Coordinates of C-alpha atoms and ligand atoms in Angstrom, one line a residue:
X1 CA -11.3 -17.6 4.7
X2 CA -8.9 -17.5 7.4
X3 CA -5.2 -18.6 5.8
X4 CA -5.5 -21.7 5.2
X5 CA -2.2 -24.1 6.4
X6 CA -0.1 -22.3 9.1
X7 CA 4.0 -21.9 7.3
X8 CA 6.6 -23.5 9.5
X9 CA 8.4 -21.6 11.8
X10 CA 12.3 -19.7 11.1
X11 CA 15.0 -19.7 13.5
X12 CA 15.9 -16.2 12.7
X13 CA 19.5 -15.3 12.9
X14 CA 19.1 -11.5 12.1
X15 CA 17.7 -8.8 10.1
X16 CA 19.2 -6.6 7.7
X17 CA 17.8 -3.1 7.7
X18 CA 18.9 -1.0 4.4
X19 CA 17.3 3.1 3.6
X20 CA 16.7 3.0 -0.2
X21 CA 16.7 6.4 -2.2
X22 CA 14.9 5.6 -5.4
X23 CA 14.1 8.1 -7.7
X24 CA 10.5 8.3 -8.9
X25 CA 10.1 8.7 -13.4
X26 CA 8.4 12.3 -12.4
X27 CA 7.7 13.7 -9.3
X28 CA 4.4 12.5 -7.6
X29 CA 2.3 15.1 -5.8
X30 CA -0.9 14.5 -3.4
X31 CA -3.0 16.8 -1.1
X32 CA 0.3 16.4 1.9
X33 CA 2.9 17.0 -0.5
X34 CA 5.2 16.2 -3.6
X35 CA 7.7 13.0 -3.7
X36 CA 11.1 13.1 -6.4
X37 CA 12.4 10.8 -4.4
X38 CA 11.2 7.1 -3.0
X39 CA 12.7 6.7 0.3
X40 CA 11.7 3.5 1.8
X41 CA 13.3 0.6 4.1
X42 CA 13.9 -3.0 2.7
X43 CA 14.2 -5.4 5.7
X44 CA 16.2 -8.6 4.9
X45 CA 15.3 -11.6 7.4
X46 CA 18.2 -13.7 7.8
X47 CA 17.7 -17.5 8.6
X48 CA 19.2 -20.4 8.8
X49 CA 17.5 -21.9 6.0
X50 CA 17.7 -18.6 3.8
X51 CA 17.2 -15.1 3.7
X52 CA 13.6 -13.2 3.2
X53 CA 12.6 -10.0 1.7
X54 CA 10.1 -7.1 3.1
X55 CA 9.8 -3.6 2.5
X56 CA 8.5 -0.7 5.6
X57 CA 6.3 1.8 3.5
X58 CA 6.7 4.8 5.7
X59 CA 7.5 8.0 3.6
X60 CA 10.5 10.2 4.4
X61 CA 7.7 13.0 7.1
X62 CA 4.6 12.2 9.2
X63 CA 2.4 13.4 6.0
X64 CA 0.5 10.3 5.2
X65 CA 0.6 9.1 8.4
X66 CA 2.4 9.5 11.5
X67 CA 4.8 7.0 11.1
X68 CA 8.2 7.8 8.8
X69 CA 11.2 6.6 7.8
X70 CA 13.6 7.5 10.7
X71 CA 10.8 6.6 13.4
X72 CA 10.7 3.2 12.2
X73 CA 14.2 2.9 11.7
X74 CA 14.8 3.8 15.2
X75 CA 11.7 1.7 16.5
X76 CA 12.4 -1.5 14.5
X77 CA 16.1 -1.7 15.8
X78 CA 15.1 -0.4 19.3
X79 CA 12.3 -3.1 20.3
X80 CA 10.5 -4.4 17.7
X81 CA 13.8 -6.8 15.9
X82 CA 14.9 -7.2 19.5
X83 CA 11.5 -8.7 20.7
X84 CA 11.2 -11.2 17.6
X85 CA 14.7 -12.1 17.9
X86 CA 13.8 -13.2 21.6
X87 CA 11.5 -15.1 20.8
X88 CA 12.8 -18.4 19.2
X89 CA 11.7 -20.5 16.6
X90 CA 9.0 -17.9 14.9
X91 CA 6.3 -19.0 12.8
X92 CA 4.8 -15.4 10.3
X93 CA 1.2 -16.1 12.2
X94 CA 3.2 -15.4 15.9
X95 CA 4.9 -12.1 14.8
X96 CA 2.2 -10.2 15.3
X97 CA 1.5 -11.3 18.5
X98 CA 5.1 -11.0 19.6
X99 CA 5.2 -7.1 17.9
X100 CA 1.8 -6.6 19.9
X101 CA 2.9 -5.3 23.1
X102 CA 4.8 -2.0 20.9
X103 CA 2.0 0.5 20.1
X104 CA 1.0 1.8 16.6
X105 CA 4.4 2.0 14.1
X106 CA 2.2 -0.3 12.0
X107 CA 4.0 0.1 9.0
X108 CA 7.6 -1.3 10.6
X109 CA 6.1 -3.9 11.9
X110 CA 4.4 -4.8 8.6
X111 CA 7.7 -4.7 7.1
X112 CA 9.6 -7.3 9.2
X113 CA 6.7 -9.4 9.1
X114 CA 6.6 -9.8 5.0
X115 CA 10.3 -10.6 5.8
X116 CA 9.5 -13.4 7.7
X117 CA 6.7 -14.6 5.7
X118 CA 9.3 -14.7 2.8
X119 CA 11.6 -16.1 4.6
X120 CA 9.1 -19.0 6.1
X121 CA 7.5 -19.6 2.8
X122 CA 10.5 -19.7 1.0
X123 CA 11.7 -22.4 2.6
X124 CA 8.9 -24.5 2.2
X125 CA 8.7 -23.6 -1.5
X126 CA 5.5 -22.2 -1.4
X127 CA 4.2 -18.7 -3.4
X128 CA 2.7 -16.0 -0.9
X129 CA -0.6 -16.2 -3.0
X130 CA -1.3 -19.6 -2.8
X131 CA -0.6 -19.0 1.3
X132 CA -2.7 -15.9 1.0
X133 CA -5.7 -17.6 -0.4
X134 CA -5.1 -16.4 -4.0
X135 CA -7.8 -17.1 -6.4
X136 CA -6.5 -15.5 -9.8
X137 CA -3.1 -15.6 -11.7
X138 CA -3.6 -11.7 -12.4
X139 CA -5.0 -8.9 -11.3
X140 CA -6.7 -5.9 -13.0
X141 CA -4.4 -2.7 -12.6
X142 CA -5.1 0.7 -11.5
X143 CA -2.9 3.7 -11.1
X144 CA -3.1 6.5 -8.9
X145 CA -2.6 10.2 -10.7
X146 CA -0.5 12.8 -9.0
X147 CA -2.2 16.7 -8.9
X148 CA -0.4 18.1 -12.2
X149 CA -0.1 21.8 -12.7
X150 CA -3.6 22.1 -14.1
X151 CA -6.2 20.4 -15.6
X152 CA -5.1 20.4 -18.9
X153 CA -1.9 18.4 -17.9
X154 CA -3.5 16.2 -15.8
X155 CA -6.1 15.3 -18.5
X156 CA -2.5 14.8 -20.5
X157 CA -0.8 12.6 -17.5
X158 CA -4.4 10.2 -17.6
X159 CA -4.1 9.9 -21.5
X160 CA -0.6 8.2 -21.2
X161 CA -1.6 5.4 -18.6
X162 CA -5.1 5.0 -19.9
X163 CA -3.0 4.4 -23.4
X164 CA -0.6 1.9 -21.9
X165 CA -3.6 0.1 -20.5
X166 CA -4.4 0.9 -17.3
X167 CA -8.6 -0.1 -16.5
X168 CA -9.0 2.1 -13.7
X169 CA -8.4 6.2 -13.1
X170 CA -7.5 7.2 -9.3
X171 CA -6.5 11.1 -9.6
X172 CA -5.6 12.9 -6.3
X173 CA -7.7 16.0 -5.5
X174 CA -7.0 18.8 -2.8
X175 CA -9.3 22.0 -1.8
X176 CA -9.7 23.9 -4.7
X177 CA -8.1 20.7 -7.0
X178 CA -11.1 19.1 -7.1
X179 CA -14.3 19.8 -9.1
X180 CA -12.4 21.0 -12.1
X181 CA -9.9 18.3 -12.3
X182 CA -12.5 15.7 -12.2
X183 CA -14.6 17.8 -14.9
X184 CA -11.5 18.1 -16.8
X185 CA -10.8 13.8 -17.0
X186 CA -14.7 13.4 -17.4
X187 CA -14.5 15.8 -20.4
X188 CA -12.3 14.1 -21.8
X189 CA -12.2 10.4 -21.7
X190 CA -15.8 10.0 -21.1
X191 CA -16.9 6.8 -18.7
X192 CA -14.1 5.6 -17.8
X193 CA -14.0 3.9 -14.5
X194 CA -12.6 7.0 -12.5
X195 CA -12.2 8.3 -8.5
X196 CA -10.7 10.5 -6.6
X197 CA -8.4 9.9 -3.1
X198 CA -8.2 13.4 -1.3
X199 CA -5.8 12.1 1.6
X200 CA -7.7 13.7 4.6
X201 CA -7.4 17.1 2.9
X202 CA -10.8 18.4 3.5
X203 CA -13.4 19.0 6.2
X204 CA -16.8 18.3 6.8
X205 CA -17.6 22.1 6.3
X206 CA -16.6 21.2 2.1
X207 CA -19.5 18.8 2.1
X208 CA -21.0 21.1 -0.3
X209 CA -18.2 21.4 -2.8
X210 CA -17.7 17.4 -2.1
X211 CA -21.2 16.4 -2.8
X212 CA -21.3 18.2 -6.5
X213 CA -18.5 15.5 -7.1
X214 CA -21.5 13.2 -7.3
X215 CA -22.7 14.4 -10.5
X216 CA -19.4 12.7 -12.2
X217 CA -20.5 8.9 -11.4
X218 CA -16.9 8.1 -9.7
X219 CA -16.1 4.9 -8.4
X220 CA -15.3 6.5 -5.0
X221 CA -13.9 8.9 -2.8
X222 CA -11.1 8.2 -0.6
X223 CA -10.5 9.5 2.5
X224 CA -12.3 12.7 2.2
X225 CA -11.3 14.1 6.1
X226 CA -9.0 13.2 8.5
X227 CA -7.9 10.2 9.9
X228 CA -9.9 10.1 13.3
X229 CA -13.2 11.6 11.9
X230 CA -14.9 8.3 12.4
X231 CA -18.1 10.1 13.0
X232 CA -17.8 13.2 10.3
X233 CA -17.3 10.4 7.5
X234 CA -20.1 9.1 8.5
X235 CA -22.4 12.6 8.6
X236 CA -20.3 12.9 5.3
X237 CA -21.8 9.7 3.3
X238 CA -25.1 10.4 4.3
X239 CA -24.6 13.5 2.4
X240 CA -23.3 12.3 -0.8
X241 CA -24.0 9.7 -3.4
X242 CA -20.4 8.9 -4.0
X243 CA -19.6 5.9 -2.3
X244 CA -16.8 6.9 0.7
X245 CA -13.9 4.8 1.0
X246 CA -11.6 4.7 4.0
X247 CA -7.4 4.5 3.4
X248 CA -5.8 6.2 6.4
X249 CA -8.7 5.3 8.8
X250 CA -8.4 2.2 8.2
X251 CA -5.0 1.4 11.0
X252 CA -6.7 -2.6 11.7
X253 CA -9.1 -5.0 11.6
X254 CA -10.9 -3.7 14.4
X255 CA -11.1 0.0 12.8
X256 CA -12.7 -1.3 9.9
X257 CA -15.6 -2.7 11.8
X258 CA -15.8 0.0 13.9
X259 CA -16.3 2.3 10.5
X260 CA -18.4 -0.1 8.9
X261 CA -20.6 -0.1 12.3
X262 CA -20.6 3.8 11.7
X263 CA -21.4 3.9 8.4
X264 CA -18.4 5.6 7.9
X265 CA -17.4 4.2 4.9
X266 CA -18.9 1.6 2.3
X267 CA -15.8 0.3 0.8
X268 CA -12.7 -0.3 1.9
X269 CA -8.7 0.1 0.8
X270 CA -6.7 -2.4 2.2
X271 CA -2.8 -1.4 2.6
X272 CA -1.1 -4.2 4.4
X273 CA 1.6 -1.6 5.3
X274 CA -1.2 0.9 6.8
X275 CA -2.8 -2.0 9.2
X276 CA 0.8 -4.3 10.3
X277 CA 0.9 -6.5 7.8
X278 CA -0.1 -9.1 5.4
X279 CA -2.1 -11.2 7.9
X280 CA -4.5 -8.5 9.2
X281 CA -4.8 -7.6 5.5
X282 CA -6.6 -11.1 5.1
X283 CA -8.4 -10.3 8.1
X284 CA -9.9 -7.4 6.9
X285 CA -10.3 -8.9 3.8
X286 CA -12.6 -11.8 5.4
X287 CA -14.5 -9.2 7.6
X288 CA -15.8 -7.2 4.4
X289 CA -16.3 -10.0 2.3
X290 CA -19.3 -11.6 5.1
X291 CA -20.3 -7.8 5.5
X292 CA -20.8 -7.4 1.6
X293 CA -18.1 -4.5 1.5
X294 CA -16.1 -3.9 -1.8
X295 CA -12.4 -4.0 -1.0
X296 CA -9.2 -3.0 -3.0
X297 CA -5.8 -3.3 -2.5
X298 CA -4.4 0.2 -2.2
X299 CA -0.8 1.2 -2.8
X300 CA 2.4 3.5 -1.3
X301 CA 4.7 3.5 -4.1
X302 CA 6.3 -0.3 -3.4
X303 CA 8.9 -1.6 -4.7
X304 CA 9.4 -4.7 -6.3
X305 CA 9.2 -6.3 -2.9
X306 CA 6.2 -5.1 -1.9
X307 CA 4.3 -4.5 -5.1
X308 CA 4.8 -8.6 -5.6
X309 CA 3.3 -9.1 -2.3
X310 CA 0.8 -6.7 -2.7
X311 CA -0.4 -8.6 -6.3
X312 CA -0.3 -11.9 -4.2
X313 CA -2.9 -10.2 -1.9
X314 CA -4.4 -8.6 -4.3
X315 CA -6.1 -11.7 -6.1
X316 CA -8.1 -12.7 -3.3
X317 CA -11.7 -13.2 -4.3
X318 CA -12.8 -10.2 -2.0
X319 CA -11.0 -7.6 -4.0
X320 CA -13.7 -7.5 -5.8
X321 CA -12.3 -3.1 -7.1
X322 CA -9.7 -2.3 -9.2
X323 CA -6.6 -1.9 -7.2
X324 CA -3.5 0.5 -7.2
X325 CA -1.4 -2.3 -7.8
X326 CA 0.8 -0.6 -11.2
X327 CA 3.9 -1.7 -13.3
X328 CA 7.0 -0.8 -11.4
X329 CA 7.6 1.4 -14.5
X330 CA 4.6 3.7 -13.2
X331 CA 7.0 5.0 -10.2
X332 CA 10.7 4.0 -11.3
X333 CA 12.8 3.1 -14.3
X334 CA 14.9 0.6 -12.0
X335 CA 13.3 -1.4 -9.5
X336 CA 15.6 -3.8 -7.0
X337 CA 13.8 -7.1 -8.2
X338 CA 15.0 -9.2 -11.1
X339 CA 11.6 -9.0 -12.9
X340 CA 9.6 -6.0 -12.2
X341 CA 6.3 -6.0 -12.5
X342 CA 5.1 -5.2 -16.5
X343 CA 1.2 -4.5 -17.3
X344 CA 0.0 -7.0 -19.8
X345 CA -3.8 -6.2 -21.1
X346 CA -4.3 -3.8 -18.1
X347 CA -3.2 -6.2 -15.9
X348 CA -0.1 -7.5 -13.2
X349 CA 0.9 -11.1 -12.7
X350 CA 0.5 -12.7 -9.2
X351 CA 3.6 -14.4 -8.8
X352 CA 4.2 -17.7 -8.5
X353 CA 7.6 -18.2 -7.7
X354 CA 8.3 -19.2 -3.9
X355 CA 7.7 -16.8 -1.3
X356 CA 7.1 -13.5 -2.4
X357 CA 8.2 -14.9 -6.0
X358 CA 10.3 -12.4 -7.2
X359 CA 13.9 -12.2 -6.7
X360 CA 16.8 -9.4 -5.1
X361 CA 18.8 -7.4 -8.3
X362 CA 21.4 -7.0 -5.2
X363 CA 23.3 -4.4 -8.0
X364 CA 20.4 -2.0 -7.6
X365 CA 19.7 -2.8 -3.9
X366 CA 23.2 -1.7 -3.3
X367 CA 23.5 1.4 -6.0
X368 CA 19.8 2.5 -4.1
X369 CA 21.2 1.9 -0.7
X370 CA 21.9 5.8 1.9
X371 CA 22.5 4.0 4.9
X372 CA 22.6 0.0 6.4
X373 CA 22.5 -1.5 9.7
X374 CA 22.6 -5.2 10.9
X375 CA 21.2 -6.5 14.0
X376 CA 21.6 -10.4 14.5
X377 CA 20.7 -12.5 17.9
Ligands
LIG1 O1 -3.4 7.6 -0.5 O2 -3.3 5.9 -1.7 C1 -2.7 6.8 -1.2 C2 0.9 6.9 -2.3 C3 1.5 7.2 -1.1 C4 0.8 7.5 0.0 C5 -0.6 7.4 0.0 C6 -1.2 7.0 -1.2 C7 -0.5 6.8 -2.4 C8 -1.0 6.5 -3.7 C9 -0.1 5.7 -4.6 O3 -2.1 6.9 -4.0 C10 -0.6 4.3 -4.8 C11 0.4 3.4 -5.5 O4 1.4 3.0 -4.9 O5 0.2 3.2 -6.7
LIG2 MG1 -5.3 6.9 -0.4

C-alpha cells in the first residue's frame, strides 16, 4: 500500500547538521574494513512548529558505498538544504522530488528527509509507523556478526547474542572467511536460522567456493559481488541453491525491479539510508510484496534516531525476514535517545510516540558531537 494520508507540510526555518563520534562496545569488522568508532551525521530540522530528528548513514570512507561522511556533509550544505529551504511550505512526500534534480548522495538525502518526516509528523502527533503502514507493535530481531579472529571466537561472539535472545544469525564472510566460519556456527548451534552478507567481496570466478555454502541451509546470502554486477548475480543464483539477496545493489525502487527482472536476486534488504529514504523504502516494500519477494529491513549501525525509524518500517506486513534491526546496546553503551531500544523475547518495540517516537538525550548528542554547522533560510 502506497502511504496512506499525506502529513502536512513544515515551513522549515533551518537545519542543524552535527558529526557524531560514537564509540562502538567492540570493534565491528566486515569484508571493507573494521569500525571502533561510529561516525555518523544527525540532521535536526528546525520548524516553526518544532524541531525533527534524522540521521545520514554514510560511514567515515567510500567502503560500503560511495557516499561518506564528509561528501555528504559538503553536499547537504552545498545544494541539497539550500534547494529544500527554497522551496516553501514542504510537505515529507515533496522532498524527494525537490532533492531529485542532485544525483546519487542517497544516503544525505535520506537523512534530511527522516528530519522532515519527524518534524511533519510530529506536529500532527502522529507515530512514523502508523504513517508508514505499520502492522505490528514489535518486530523480530536480528543482528549482524562482525568477522572475529577465527572461528572459534566467532562461534563465541554468536553464543552471546543468540543467549541474550536474538532469533536470527547474520555473520559477515570475506574470501577465505567463509566456508569455515559458517561450518564453525553450524557446528555449533545446530539449525538456527543463520546467513551470511559478504559486502561485494567476491567475484563470480568464487562461484565454486560460494555454492558449497549451500550445503549449510542459510537463510541467504547477501550481496555476494559487486554493486553493478546486475548480470553476474544473476549467472550467480542460477548456480546456487542459496537464495541471493541484494543490499548495495539495491540504490531505488527502480533497481530493484530491474534485479528482480534479472533474476538477480530473490529477496531483498531494504536500507532506507541506501535507496533516499523512508518513502522509497515503502516503495520497494510495495513492489516486492505484489512480486512475492521476501523483504527485510537491513541495518548500518543507527542510532537511536534511525534504529526507531528503521523498527517503524520494519513492521510493515512485507517484511516478512528477520531484520537487522538490534538493541542499541548491540553497537553502543550510550545511544543519544532517551529510551534506546532494549530486546525483549528476541524482539524491538515499534514506537509509538509521535514522529519517530523516541526522544533527543541532548547530554549525549552534545558529549558525541566533533564538529556542528547551522544553515537556516
Ligand atoms: O552490509 O548490512 C550491511 C553495517 C554497515 C554497513 C553495511 C552493513 C552493516 C551491517 C550492520 O551488517 C547491520 C546493523 O546495523 O545491525
Ligand atoms: Mg549487507
Amino acid at each position: 500500500m502506497p502511504i496512506a494520508r499525506a502529513a502536512a507540510s513544515v515551513n522549515l526555518d533551518g537545519f542543524e547538521l552535527r558529526v557524531l563520534h560514537l564509540p562502538l562496545v567492540s570493534p565491528f569488522t566486515t569484508s571493507f574494513g573494521t569500525e571502533t568508532v561510529r561516525e555518523v551525521i544527525i540532521v535536526r530540522a528546525i520548524t516553526a512548529d518544532g524541531d525533527g530528528w534524522g540521521e545520514i548513514v554514510t560511514q567515515q570512507a567510500p567502503l560500503y558505498s560511495s557516499e561518506y561522511t564528509h561528501g555528504a556533509w559538503d553536499v547537504a550544505q552545498r545544494y541539497l538544504i539550500p534547494a529544500l529551504l527554497d522551496a516553501g511550505p514542504l510537505a515529507p512526500e515533496d522532498v524527494a522530488g525537490a532533492l531529485a534534480p542532485f544525483v546519487g548522495h542517497r544516503m544525505a538525502k535520506a537523512g534530511l528527509e527522516l528530519a522532515v518526516l519527524d518534524a511533519a509528523l510530529r506536529a500532527e502527533s502522529r507515530s512514523l509507523g502508523e504513517y508508514l503502514g505499520a502492522t505490528t507493535d514489535r518486530v523480530p530481531s536480528g543482528v549482524s556478526v562482525g568477522i572475529q579472529r577465527d572461528p572459534a571466537a566467532l562461534v563465541e561472539a554468536v553464543g552471546g547474542y543468540l543467549d541474550e535472545g536474538y532469533v536470527r544469525i547474520k555473520i559477515k564472510i570475506k574470501p577465505g572467511r567463509d566456508l569455515a566460519d559458517t561450518a564453525a556456527v553450524r557446528d555449533a548451534f545446530g539449525a538456527i536460522p543463520l546467513q551470511v552478507d559478504a559486502n561485494s567481496a567476491f567475484t563470480l570466478a568464487d562461484a565454486d567456493t560460494l555454492a558449497e555454502l549451500d550445503r549449510f541451509d542459510l537463510l541467504l546470502i547477501e550481496q555476494p559481488l559487486q554493486e553493478d554486477d546486475l548480470v553476474d548475480h544473476a549467472a550467480l543464483a542460477r548456480r546456487l541453491r542459496t537464495p541471493v539477496c541484494l543490499d548495495e545493489s539495491i540504490t531505488s525502487r527502480k533497481a530493484a525491479a530491474d534485479a528482480l527482472a534479472l533474476g538477480a536476486a530473490s529477496i531483498i534488504n531494504i536500507k532506507a539510508g541506501r535507496i533516499g529514504g523512508y518513502l522509497e523504502a515503502v516503495a520497494i516494500h510495495d513492489l516486492c510484496r505484489d512480486a512475492g519477494i521476501p523483504v527485510w529491513c537491513g541495518g548500518m549501525l543507527e542510532t537511536g534516531i534511525g534504529r526507531a525509524a528503521n523498527a517503524a518500517l520494519a513492521a510493515l506486513p512485507g517484511f516478512t525476514l528477520t531484520g537487522d534491526v538490534s538493541a542499541s546496546g548491540r553497537f553502543y553503551s550510550r545511544d543519544i535517545v532517551t529510551e534506546p531500544a532494549v530486546l525483549e523475547n528476541g524482539h524491538v518495540r515499534v514506537p509509538t510516540g509521535p514522529g519517530i517516537g523516541v526522544e533527543i538525550d541532548q547530554i549525549a548528542l552534545d558529549e558525541f558531537t566533533v564538529d556542528r554547522v547551522e544553515l537556516r533560510r
